[in-house]
CSV table of C-alpha atoms in Angstrom, one decimal:
chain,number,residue,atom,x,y,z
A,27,UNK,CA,0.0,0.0,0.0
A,28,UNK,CA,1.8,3.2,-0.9
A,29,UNK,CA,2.2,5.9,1.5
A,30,UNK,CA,-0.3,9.2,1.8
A,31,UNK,CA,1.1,11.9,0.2
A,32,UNK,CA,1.1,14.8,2.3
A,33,UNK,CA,0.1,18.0,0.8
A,34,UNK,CA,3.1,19.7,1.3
A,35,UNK,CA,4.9,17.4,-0.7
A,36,UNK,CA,2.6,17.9,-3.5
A,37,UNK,CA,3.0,22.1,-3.2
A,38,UNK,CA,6.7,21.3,-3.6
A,39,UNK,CA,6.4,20.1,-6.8
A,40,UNK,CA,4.8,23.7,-8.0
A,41,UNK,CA,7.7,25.3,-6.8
A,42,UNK,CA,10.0,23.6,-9.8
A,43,UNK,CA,9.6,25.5,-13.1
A,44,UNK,CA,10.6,22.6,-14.8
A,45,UNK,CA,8.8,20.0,-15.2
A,46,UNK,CA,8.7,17.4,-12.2
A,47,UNK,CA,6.6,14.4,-10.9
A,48,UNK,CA,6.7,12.3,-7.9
A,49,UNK,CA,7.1,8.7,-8.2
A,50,UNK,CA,6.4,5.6,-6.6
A,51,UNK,CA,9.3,2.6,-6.1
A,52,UNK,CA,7.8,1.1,-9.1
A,53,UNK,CA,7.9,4.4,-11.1
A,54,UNK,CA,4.0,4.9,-10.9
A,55,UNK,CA,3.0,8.3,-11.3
A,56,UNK,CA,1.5,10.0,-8.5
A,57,UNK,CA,1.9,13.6,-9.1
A,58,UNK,CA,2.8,16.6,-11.3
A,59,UNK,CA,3.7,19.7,-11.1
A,60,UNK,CA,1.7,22.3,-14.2
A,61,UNK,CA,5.1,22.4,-16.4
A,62,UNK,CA,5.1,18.2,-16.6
A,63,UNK,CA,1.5,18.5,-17.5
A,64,UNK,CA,2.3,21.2,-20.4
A,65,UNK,CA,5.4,18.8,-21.9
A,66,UNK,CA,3.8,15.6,-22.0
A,67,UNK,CA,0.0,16.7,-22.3
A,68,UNK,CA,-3.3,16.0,-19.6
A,69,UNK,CA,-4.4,13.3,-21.8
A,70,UNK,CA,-1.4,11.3,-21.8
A,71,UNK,CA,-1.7,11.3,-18.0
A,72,UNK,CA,-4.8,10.1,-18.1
A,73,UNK,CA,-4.4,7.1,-20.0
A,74,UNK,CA,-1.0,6.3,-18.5
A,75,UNK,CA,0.2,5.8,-14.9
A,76,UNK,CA,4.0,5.0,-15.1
A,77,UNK,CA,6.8,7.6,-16.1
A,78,UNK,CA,7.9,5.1,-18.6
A,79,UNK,CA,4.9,4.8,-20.7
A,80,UNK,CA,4.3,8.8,-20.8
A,81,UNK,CA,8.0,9.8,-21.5
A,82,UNK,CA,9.0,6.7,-24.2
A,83,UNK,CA,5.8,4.8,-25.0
A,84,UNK,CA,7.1,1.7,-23.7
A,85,UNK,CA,4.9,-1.0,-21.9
A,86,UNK,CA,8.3,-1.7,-19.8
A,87,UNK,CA,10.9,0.1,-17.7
A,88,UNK,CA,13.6,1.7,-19.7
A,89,UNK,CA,16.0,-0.5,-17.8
A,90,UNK,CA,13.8,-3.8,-19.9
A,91,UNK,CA,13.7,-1.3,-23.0
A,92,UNK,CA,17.8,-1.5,-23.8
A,93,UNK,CA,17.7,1.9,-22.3
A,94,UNK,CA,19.6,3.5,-19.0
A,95,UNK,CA,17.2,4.1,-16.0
A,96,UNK,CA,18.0,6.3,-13.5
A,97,UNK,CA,14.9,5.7,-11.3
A,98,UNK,CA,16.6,2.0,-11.0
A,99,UNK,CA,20.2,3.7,-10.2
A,100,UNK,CA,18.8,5.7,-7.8
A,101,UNK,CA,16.9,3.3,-6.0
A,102,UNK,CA,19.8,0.7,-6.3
A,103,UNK,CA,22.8,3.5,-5.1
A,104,UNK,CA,20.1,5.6,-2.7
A,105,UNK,CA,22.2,8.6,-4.8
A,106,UNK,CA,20.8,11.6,-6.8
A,107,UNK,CA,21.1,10.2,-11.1
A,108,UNK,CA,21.7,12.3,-14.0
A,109,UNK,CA,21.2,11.0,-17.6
A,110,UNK,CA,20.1,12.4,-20.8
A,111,UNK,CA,17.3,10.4,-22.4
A,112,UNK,CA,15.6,11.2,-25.7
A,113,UNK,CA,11.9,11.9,-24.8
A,114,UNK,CA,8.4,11.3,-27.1
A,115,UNK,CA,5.9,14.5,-26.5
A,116,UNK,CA,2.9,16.1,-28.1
A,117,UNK,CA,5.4,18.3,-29.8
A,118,UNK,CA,7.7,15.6,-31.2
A,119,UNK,CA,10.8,13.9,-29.7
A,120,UNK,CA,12.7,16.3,-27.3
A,121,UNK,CA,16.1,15.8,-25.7
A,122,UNK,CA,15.8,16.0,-21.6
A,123,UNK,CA,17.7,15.9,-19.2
A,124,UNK,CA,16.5,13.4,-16.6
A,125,UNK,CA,17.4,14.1,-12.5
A,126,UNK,CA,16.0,11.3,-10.4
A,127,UNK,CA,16.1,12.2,-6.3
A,128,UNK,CA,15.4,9.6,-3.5
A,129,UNK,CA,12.7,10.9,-0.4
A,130,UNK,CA,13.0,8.8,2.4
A,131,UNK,CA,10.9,8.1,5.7
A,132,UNK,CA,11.8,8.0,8.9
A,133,UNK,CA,14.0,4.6,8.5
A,134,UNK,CA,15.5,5.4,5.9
A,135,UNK,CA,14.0,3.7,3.3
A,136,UNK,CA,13.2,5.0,-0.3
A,137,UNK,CA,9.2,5.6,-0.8
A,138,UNK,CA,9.1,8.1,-3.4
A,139,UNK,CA,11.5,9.5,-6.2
A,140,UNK,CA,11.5,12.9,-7.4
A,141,UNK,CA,12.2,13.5,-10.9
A,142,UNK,CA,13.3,16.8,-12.3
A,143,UNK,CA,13.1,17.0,-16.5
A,144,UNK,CA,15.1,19.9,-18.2
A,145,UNK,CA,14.3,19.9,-22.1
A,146,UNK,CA,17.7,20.9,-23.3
A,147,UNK,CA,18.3,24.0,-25.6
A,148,UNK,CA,21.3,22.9,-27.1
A,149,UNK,CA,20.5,20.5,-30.0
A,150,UNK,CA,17.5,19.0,-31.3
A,151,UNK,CA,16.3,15.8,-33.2
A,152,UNK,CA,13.8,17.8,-35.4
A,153,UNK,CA,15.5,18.3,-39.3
A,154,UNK,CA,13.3,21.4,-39.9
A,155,UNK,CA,16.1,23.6,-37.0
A,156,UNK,CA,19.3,24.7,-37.0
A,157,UNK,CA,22.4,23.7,-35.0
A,158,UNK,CA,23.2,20.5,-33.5
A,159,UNK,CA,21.2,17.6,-34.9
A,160,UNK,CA,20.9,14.1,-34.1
A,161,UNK,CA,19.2,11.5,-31.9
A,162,UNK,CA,21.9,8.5,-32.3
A,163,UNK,CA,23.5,7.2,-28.9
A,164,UNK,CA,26.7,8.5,-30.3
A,165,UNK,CA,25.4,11.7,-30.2
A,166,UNK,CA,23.6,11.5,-27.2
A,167,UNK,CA,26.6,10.7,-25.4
A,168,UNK,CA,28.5,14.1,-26.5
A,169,UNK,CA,25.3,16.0,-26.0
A,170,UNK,CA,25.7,15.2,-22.0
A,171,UNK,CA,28.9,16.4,-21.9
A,172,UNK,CA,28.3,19.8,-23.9
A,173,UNK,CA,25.0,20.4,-21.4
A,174,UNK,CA,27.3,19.4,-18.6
A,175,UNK,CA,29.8,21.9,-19.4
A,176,UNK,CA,27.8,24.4,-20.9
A,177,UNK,CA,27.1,26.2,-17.9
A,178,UNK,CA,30.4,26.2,-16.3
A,179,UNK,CA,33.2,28.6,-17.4
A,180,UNK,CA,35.1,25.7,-18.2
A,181,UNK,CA,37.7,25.7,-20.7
A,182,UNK,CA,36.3,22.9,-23.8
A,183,UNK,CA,38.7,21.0,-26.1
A,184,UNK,CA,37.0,19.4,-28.8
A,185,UNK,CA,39.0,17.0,-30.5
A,186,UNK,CA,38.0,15.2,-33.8
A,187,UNK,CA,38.3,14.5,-37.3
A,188,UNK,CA,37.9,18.1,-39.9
A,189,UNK,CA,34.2,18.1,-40.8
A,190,UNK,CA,32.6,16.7,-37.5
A,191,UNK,CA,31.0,19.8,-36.7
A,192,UNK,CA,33.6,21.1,-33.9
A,193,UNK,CA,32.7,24.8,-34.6
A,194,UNK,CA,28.8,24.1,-34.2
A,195,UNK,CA,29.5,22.3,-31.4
A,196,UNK,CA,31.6,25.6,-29.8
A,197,UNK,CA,28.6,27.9,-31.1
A,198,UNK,CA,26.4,25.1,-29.0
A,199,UNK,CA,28.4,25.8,-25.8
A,200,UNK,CA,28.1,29.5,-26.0
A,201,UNK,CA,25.1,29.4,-27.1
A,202,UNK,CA,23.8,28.3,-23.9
A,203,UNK,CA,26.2,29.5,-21.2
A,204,UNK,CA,26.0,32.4,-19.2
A,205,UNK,CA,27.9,34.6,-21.7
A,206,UNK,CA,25.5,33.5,-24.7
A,207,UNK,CA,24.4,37.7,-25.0
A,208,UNK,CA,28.0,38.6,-25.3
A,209,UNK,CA,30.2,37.8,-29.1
A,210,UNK,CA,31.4,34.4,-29.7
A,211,UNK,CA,34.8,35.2,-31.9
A,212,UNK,CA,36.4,32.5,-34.2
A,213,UNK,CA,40.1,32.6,-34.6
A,214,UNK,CA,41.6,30.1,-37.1
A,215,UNK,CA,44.9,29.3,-35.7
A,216,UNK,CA,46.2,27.6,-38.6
A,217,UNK,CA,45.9,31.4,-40.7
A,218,UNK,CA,47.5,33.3,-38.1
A,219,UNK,CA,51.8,34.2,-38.9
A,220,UNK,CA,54.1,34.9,-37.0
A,221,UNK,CA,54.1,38.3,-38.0
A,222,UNK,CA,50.5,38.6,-37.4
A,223,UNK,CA,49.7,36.6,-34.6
A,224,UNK,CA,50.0,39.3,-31.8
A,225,UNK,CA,48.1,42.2,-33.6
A,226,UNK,CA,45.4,40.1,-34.4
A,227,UNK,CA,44.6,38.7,-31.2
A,228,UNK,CA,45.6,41.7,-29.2
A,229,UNK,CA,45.3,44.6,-31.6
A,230,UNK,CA,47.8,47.7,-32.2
A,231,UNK,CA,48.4,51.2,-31.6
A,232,UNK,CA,48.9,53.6,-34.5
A,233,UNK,CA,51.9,54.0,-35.9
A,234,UNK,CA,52.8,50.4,-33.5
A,235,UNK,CA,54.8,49.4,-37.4
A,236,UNK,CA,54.7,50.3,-41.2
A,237,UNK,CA,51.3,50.1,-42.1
A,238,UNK,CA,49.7,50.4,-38.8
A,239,UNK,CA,47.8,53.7,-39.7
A,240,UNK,CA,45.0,53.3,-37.2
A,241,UNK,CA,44.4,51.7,-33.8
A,242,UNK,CA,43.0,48.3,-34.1
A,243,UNK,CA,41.3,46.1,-32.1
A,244,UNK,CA,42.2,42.5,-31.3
A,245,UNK,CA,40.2,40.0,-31.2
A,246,UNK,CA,40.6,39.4,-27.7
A,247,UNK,CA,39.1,42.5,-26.7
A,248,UNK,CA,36.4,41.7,-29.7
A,249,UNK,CA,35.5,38.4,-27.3
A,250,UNK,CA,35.2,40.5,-23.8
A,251,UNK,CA,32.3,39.5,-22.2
A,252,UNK,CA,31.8,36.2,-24.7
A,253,UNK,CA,33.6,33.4,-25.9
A,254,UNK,CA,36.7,32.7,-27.7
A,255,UNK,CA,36.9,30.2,-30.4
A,256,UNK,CA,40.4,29.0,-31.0
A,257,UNK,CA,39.9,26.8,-34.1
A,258,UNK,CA,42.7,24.5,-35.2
A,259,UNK,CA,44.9,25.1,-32.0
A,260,UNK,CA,47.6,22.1,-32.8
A,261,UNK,CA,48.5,24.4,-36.1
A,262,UNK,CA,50.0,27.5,-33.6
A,263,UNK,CA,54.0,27.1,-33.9
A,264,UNK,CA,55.8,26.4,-30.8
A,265,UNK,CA,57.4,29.9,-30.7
A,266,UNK,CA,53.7,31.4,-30.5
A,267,UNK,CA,52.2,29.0,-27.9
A,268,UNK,CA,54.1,30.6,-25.1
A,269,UNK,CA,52.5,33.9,-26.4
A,270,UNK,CA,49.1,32.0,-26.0
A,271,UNK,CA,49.5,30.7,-22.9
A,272,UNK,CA,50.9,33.6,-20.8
A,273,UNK,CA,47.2,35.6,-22.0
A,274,UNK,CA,45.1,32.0,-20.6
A,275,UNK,CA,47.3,31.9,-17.7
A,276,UNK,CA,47.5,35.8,-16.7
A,277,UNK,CA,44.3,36.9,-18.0
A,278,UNK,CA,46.8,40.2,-19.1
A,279,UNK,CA,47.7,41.6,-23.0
A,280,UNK,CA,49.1,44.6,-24.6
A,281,UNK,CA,48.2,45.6,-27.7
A,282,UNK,CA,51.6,46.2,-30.2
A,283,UNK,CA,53.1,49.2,-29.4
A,284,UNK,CA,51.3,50.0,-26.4
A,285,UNK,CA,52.7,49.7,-22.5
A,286,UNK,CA,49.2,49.7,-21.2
A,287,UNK,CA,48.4,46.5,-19.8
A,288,UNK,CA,44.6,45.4,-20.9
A,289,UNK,CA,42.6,43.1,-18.6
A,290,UNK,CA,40.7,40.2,-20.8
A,291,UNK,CA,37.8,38.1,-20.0
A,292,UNK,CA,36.7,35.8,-22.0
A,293,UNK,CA,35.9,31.7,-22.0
A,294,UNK,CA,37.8,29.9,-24.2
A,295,UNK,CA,37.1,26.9,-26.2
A,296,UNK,CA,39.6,25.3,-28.3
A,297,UNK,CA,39.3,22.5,-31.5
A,298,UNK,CA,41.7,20.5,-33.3
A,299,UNK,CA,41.8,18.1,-35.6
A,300,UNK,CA,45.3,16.6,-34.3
A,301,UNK,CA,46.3,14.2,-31.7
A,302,UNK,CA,48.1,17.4,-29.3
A,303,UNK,CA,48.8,14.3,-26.4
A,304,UNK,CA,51.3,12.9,-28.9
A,305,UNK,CA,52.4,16.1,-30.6
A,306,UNK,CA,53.6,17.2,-26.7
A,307,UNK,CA,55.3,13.5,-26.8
A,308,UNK,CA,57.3,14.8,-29.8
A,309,UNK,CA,57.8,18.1,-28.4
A,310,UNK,CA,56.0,19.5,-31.4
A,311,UNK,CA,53.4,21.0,-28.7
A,312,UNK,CA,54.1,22.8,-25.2
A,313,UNK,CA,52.9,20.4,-22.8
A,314,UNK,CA,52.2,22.9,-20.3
A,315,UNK,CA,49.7,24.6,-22.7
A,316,UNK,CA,48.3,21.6,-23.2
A,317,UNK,CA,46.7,20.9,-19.5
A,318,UNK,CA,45.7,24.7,-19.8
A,319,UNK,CA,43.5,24.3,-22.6
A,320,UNK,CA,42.6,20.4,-22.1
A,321,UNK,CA,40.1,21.1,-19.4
A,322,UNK,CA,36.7,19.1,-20.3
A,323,UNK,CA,37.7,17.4,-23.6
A,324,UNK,CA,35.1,16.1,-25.4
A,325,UNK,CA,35.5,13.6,-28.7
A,326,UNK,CA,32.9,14.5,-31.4
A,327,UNK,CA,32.5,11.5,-33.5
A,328,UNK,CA,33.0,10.5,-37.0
A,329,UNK,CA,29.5,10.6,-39.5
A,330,UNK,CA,30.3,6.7,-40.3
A,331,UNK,CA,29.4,5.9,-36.6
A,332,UNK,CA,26.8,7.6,-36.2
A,333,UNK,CA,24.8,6.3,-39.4
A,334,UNK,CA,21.5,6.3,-37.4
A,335,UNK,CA,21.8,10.2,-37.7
A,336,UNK,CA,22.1,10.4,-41.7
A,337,UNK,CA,18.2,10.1,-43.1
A,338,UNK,CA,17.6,13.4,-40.3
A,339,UNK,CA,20.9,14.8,-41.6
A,340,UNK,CA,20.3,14.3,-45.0
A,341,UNK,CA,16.7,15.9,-44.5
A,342,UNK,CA,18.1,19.2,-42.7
A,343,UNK,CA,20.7,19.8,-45.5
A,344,UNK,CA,18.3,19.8,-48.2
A,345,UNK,CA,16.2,22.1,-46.4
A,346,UNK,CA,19.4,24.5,-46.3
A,347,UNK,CA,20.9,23.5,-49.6
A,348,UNK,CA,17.6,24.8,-51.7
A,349,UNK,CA,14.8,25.8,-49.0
A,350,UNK,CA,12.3,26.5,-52.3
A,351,UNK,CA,12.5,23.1,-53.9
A,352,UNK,CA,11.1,19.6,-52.0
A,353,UNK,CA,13.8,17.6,-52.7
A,354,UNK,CA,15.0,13.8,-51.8
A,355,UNK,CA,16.6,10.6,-52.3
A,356,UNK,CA,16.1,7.7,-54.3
A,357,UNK,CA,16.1,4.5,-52.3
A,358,UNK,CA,19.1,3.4,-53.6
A,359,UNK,CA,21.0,7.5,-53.3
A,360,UNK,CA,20.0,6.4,-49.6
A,361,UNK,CA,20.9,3.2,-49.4
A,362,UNK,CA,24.5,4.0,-51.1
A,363,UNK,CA,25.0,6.9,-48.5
A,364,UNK,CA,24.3,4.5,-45.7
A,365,UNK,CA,27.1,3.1,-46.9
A,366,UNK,CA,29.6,5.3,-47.5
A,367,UNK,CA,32.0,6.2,-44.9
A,368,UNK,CA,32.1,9.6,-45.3
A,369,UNK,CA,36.0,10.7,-44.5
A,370,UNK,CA,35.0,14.3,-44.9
A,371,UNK,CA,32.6,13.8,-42.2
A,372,UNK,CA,29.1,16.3,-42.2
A,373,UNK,CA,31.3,18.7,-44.2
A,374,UNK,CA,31.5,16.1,-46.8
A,375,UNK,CA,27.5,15.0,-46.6
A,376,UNK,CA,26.9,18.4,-47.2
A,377,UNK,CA,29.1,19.2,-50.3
A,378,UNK,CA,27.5,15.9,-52.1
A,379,UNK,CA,23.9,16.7,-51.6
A,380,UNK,CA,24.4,20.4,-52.7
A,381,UNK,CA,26.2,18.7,-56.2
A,382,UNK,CA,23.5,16.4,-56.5
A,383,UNK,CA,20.8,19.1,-56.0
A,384,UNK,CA,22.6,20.9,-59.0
A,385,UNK,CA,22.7,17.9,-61.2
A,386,UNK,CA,19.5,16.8,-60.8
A,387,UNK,CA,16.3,18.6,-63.2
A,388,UNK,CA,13.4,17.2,-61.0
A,389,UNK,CA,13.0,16.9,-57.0
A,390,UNK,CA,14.7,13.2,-56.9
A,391,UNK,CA,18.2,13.2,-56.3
A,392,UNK,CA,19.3,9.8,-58.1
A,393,UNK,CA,22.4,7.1,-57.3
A,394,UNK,CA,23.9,8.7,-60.5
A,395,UNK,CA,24.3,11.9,-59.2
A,396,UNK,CA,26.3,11.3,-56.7
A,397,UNK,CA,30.2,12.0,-57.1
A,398,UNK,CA,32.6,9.0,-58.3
A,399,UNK,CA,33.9,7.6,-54.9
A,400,UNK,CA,29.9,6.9,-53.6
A,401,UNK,CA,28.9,5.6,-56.9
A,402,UNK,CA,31.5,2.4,-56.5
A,403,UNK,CA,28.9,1.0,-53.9
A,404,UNK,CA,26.3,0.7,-56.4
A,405,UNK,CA,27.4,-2.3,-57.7
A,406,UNK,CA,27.9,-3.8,-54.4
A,407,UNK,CA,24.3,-3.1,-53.5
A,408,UNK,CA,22.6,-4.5,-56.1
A,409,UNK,CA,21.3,-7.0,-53.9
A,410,UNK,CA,19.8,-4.8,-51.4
A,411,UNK,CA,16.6,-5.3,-49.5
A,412,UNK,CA,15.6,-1.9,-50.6
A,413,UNK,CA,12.8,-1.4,-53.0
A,414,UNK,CA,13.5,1.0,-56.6
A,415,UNK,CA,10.0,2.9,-55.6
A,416,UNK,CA,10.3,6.3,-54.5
A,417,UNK,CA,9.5,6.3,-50.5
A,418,UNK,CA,9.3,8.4,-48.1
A,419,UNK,CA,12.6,8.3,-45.7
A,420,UNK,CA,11.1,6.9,-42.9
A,421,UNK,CA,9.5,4.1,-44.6
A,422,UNK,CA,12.8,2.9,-46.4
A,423,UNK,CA,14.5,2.9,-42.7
A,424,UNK,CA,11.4,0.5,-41.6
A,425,UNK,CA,11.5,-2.0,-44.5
A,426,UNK,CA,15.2,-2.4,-44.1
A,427,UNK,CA,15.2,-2.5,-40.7
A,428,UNK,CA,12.7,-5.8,-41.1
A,429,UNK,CA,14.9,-7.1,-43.4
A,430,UNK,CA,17.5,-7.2,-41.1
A,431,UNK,CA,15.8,-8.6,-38.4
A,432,UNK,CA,14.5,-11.4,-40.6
A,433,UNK,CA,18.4,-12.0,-41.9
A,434,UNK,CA,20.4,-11.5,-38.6
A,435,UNK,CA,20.9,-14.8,-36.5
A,436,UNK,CA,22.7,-12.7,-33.3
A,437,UNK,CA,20.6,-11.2,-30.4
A,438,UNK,CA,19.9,-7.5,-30.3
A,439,UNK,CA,22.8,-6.5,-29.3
A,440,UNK,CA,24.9,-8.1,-31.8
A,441,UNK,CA,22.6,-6.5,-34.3
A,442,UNK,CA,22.1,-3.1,-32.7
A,443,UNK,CA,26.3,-2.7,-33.3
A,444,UNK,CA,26.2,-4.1,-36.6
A,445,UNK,CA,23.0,-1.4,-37.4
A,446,UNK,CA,25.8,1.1,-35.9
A,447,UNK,CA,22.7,2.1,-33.1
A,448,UNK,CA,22.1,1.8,-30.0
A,449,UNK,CA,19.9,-1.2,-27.8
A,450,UNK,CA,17.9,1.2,-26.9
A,451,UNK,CA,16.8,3.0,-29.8
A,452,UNK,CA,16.6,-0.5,-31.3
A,453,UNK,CA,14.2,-1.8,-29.2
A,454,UNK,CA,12.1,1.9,-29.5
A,455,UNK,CA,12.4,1.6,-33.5
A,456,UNK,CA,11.2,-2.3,-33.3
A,457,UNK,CA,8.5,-1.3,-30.8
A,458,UNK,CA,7.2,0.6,-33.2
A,459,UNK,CA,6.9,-2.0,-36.2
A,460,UNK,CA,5.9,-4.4,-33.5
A,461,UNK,CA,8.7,-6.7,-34.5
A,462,UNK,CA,10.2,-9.2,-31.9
A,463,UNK,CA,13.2,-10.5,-31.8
């Protein structure tokens, strides 16, 4: 028999502008506050009872789901949980993050869990916005760590191979820090000489050298109050890295030809594309600079592993590539690009659509459109369980995904990691064709 609920407990809830609910030891519902109600809907309440059921459609705890439950964790660790799940409301799928807290009785024993829900502002997995886009576990996973460290004044080194998206990422960060109404200034470190290193980061007097016919500010003082974006970092010679790291360390610059010291503040959020732990090995990069600017790094990862991400992808760079024409892919352009591995990353995807849109007369972007290197999969997929008729995306990803469960002879997690997804968003995508497996 569960425990009264005292009204007090229930006039806490209201007190959270986010949404919030209390819930039994066997994650029934038993109250929530106006903002939960807004998210997920009345009606949805009414029919359901059990967090699980109003937050991922599933007839089972996420834990049963292939998902990570941190009503189970908190109940099994008696410790506050923090996760970020993917969530199904009125107004599509939303990216939340989840905070489960114990409430104990006089014994110390669990008999209700509060759970906090913060819909996050810094990407989506709707194609029709901007920004950061995807709903894969590979990008889930990086999307913790840029909320995490969003709101700190952490310095952020995002590591990863060119065309991964590291400057939408830094844009992300600012985006939703404290500093977000202030300038976020991009410096690409691999443009910057010698010669012009200092006066374009801290600026000049007039008359500082031949040519300097007006004061100029740096782009340091350009970034006061905001971020700094230094972009390709492992490209900044050895003899200016010292340069770099006195301004992180000191906080202090002069502008060339100027004695006046000038106080900076800015966060800064570095990006390379290079391995800097063994370019310090081979003294190519100041190790002490390093640990300066290596904070909270976070590894954005490749297009080819995260696959489940391309049909949204593919859909949001259309939109951007020619907003007045309803364009899409063959089957087969599809199934070829699910393919590919993509070594120029999102930077890459993006180039071969916009060709393709350019090639193609009509609003159906065909396999032969597609530049030389894609087009030596065709042959290779001749065989493919995917249909010639022109589909909507969605469908093509259901009917393959039955294919493959009618061909694969592992369990679901062998053939989650062979799809490239995760167990979770395998069983939600199976749920949904009501396949078993």
């Amino acid at each position: 028999m569960l425990p009264i609920i005292s009204g007090e407990v229930l006039t806490l809830l209201q007190y959270f502008s986010e949404p919030a609910t209390l819930l039994s030891t066997n994650y029934q519902i038993l109250a929530a506050n106006d903002a939960y109600k807004r998210l997920y809907g009345k009606d949805i309440l009414l029919k359901h009872s059990h967090c699980y059921e109003v937050s991922h459609q599933y007839d089972k705890p996420c834990d049963l789901s292939g998902e990570t439950c941190p009503l189970k964790e908190t109940l099994r660790s008696k410790k506050p949980q923090h996760v970020l799940h993917l969530h199904h409301t009125p107004h599509g799928e939303t990216h939340v993050e989840v905070e489960t807290l114990p409430i104990y009785n006089d014994d110390n024993d669990i008999i209700y869990l509060l759970e906090i829900m913060r819909c996050t502002k810094v990407a989506t997995p709707n194609a029709k916005t901007k920004g950061l886009l995807g709903n894969s576990a590979a990008f889930r996973k990086i999307l913790d760590l840029i909320t995490r460290v969003a709101a700190s004044n952490a310095t952020v080194l995002l590591l990863g191979e060119s065309g991964t998206g590291k400057e939408v990422v830094a844009q992300a960060i600012h985006g939703t820090s404290a500093r977000a109404q202030e300038a976020f200034i991009p410096v690409e470190c691999s443009g910057l000489s010698e010669n012009l290193f200092e006066s374009e980061l801290f600026g000049h007097q007039k008359g500082a050298f031949t040519g300097a016919y007006n004061n100029k500010q740096g782009l340091v003082e350009a970034a006061k109050g905001g971020t700094l974006f230094l972009d390709e970092i492992g490209d900044i010679p050895l003899s200016l890295q010292v340069k770099l790291l006195r301004l992180l360390e000191t906080g202090i610059y002069r502008r060339v030809g100027s004695i006046e010291p000038q106080e900076a503040n800015f966060r800064v959020i570095c990006a390379t594309h290079r391995d800097l732990k063994q370019m310090v090995e081979q003294g190519k990069f100041r190790q002490d600079l390093y640990y300066r600017i290596s904070t909270f790094p976070i590894k954005l990862p490749p297009l080819r592993e995260r696959r489940e991400d391309l049909p949204l992808l593919i859909e949001n760079q259309l939109q951007i590539i020619a907003p007045k024409r309803k364009l899409s892919l063959h089957n087969k352009t599809l199934s070829i690009l699910l393919h590919y591995e993509f070594p120029g990353n999102i930077r890459e995807l993006r180039n071969i659509l916009e060709r393709a849109s350019l090639l193609t007369d009509q609003n159906i972007i065909l396999p032969e459109y597609l530049p030389e290197e894609c087009s030596k999969l065709t042959k290779k997929l001749e065989n493919s369980p995917v249909s010639a008729a022109i589909k909507p995306l969605q469908s093509v990803e259901q009917e393959y995904l039955q294919w493959a469960v009618k061909s694969f002879d592992g369990d679901k997690a062998e053939l989650a990691q062979k799809l490239g997804i995760s167990e979770r968003t395998l069983y939600r995508k199976l749920q949904k064709l009501n396949c078993n497996i």
